Amino acid sequence: MWTQQEIHEQLQMINGNESPDLIITNATYLHSIYKKWCTGNIWIHNERIVYAGKEMPAMMDRTEVKDATGKKIVPGYIEGHVHPFQLYNPKTFAEFAGARGTTTFISDNLTFFMGHDNETIFTLLDQLKKQPFHYYWWARMDSQTVLKDEREQFNPEAIMPWLMREDVLLAGELTGWPRLLGGDPNLFATVQAAKEAGKKIEGHLPGASEKTLTRMKLLGIDGDHEAMTLEEVESRLLHGYAVTLRHSSIRPDLPHLLQEIVDAELDVFDHLMMTTDGSTPSFHVDGVMDKCIQAALDAGVPAIDAYLMASYNVARYYDMTDVHGVIATGRYATLNFLEDEHNPVPTDVLSKGIWLKKDGQSNDAFEPVDWSVLRTFAPTFDLYEEDFIFDHAFGIEMINDVITKPYEITVNTSVETLSHEHDESFIMLLNREGEWRVNTLLKGFSSHVEGFATSYSNTGDIILIGKDKKAMHQAFEEIKRIGGGMVLIENGAPLVTLPLPISGGLSEEPVEVLMEQEQTLKKALKERGYHHTDAVYTFLFLQSTHLPYVRVTPLGIFDVMKNKVLVPVTER
């Protein structure tokens, strides 16, 4: 991590022959190993803590001095389970999170992995590594949906280059675990390759029984973030899983889980982590990991444990305490300055030795990222009248934001416009290259959306929804025109537009601006009959086969429980 020359310079500071870049004096800082507050001075040079203790350097002629009197200093927060593609992109989300003390992401690679070659994407990862922020990654082992070429995209040969990168810490999250349990040789080989590379395996095991947890542990799963009850937390800990508690826009479980753990007087906080699990932008209006820490404090978790759950515990699990999660000699100079331990929102944030926030003011410390390496959203095909035929006997009914089941269609689907007196809409999943489509009805989405299109989805394919076939066609033409995004059409014109110009799925806007755009869209959908919690997750998970019961996928309408295609795609 540091060259011989860099280490020589650092040693010269200890010897009194060189000046550090920064000295934090009168520091009261959390020592993660002792689990107590220490006092002293912290010497920093470039991105590394050279010394933390009682002494001051002999030479300080080129040193910035920051007096930390009255502050509490804690390690930078680590978000250990990030999906940094929920309309925001990895850079804009890091800028937003960094100003609030979350300085490390361990991130999903699915959006990068699907549809791009490894060599190209690795150039992008290398760009991100140069930012004043700590980016680490997962290596996905399955697509989270069903694909025609799943084995060609997701196999040990394709995934191994990811596993060999030092900034890739784990394989997962494994949503296709039933295939592993069923003896899928391809998936088993990938898990074994990840183990041999020294990576953790993250599971996705909602509602798993004790027998399932036992089997998956034997197959190599190390951690799980799907505990929804105290009993599920206890069962995972019992079987030796790393447990991450979730506080997300569709699963805000963290507050009640922590309260139940506190009430049960379980002394397990050293073995727990926390995550916002890829929440949509507006969920983060009050923070990222600082939001989780506040939930822990509110639940009565001891303050030191609350901070370690968002820093040291994650670093220890991923074998990174030599550089992360501890304010001590040799670690990254990544620190949060607090008014007091009861308020996790920092007044000052130092990340890799660079001020992301100083004296309450955010700094513009990030460099531009060249997103042009990602595939562009530029469909070259048109839709025709025959594409808007909806003639299947059953459709898909929304039980909530993300769970869907089959239902029998009784309305006349040959009409151009469906009635606003019911909540059934036309829906089309359309391949972004125009090679195929899947048409049916979606019940429970809305009663008054005329036409809607989104290029944001699990696979990057296009979703069209609406009461009016002509309005749906207009929405498609509009997202083509703007280069990707979400468009709501009403009375023959765009009513709400949310541009996603990066590969048709990611915004270039700061998260604060994106929050306003997202809220405008969600408000418009709610006014037109969308009564669930998070429409963005609806669009993301319509294709996701890790959820029951039927999904609309690149193979067609798919029965998850029976593992078979009910209605195949229509080739175009």
PDB file of N, CA and C in Angstrom, residues 19 115 163 176 324 385 389 418 480 549:
ATOM      1  N   SER A  19       8.608  16.842   8.637  1.00  0.00           N
ATOM      2  CA  SER A  19       7.349  17.348   9.187  1.00  0.00           C
ATOM      3  C   SER A  19       6.170  16.561   8.640  1.00  0.00           C
ATOM      4  N   GLY A 115     -23.106  -6.859 -19.046  1.00  0.00           N
ATOM      5  CA  GLY A 115     -23.069  -6.103 -20.286  1.00  0.00           C
ATOM      6  C   GLY A 115     -21.762  -5.389 -20.567  1.00  0.00           C
ATOM      7  N   LEU A 163     -12.278 -11.676  -8.534  1.00  0.00           N
ATOM      8  CA  LEU A 163     -11.840 -12.234  -7.257  1.00  0.00           C
ATOM      9  C   LEU A 163     -10.348 -12.009  -7.021  1.00  0.00           C
ATOM     10  N   GLY A 176     -29.131 -16.536  -5.846  1.00  0.00           N
ATOM     11  CA  GLY A 176     -29.494 -17.819  -6.456  1.00  0.00           C
ATOM     12  C   GLY A 176     -29.068 -19.008  -5.612  1.00  0.00           C
ATOM     13  N   HIS A 324      -8.156   0.033   8.319  1.00  0.00           N
ATOM     14  CA  HIS A 324      -9.465   0.648   8.530  1.00  0.00           C
ATOM     15  C   HIS A 324      -9.982   0.361   9.940  1.00  0.00           C
ATOM     16  N   GLU A 385     -47.430  -1.089 -34.075  1.00  0.00           N
ATOM     17  CA  GLU A 385     -48.752  -1.431 -33.546  1.00  0.00           C
ATOM     18  C   GLU A 385     -48.797  -2.857 -33.027  1.00  0.00           C
ATOM     19  N   ILE A 389     -49.772  -5.697 -28.484  1.00  0.00           N
ATOM     20  CA  ILE A 389     -50.791  -6.729 -28.364  1.00  0.00           C
ATOM     21  C   ILE A 389     -50.620  -7.403 -27.002  1.00  0.00           C
ATOM     22  N   LEU A 418     -57.222   1.465 -21.342  1.00  0.00           N
ATOM     23  CA  LEU A 418     -57.919   0.793 -20.251  1.00  0.00           C
ATOM     24  C   LEU A 418     -58.640   1.809 -19.374  1.00  0.00           C
ATOM     25  N   LYS A 480     -35.851   7.431 -25.338  1.00  0.00           N
ATOM     26  CA  LYS A 480     -34.861   7.348 -26.414  1.00  0.00           C
ATOM     27  C   LYS A 480     -34.250   8.720 -26.680  1.00  0.00           C
ATOM     28  N   TYR A 549     -43.704 -14.041  -6.657  1.00  0.00           N
ATOM     29  CA  TYR A 549     -43.963 -15.434  -7.018  1.00  0.00           C
ATOM     30  C   TYR A 549     -43.806 -15.592  -8.541  1.00  0.00           C
TER      31      TYR A 549
END
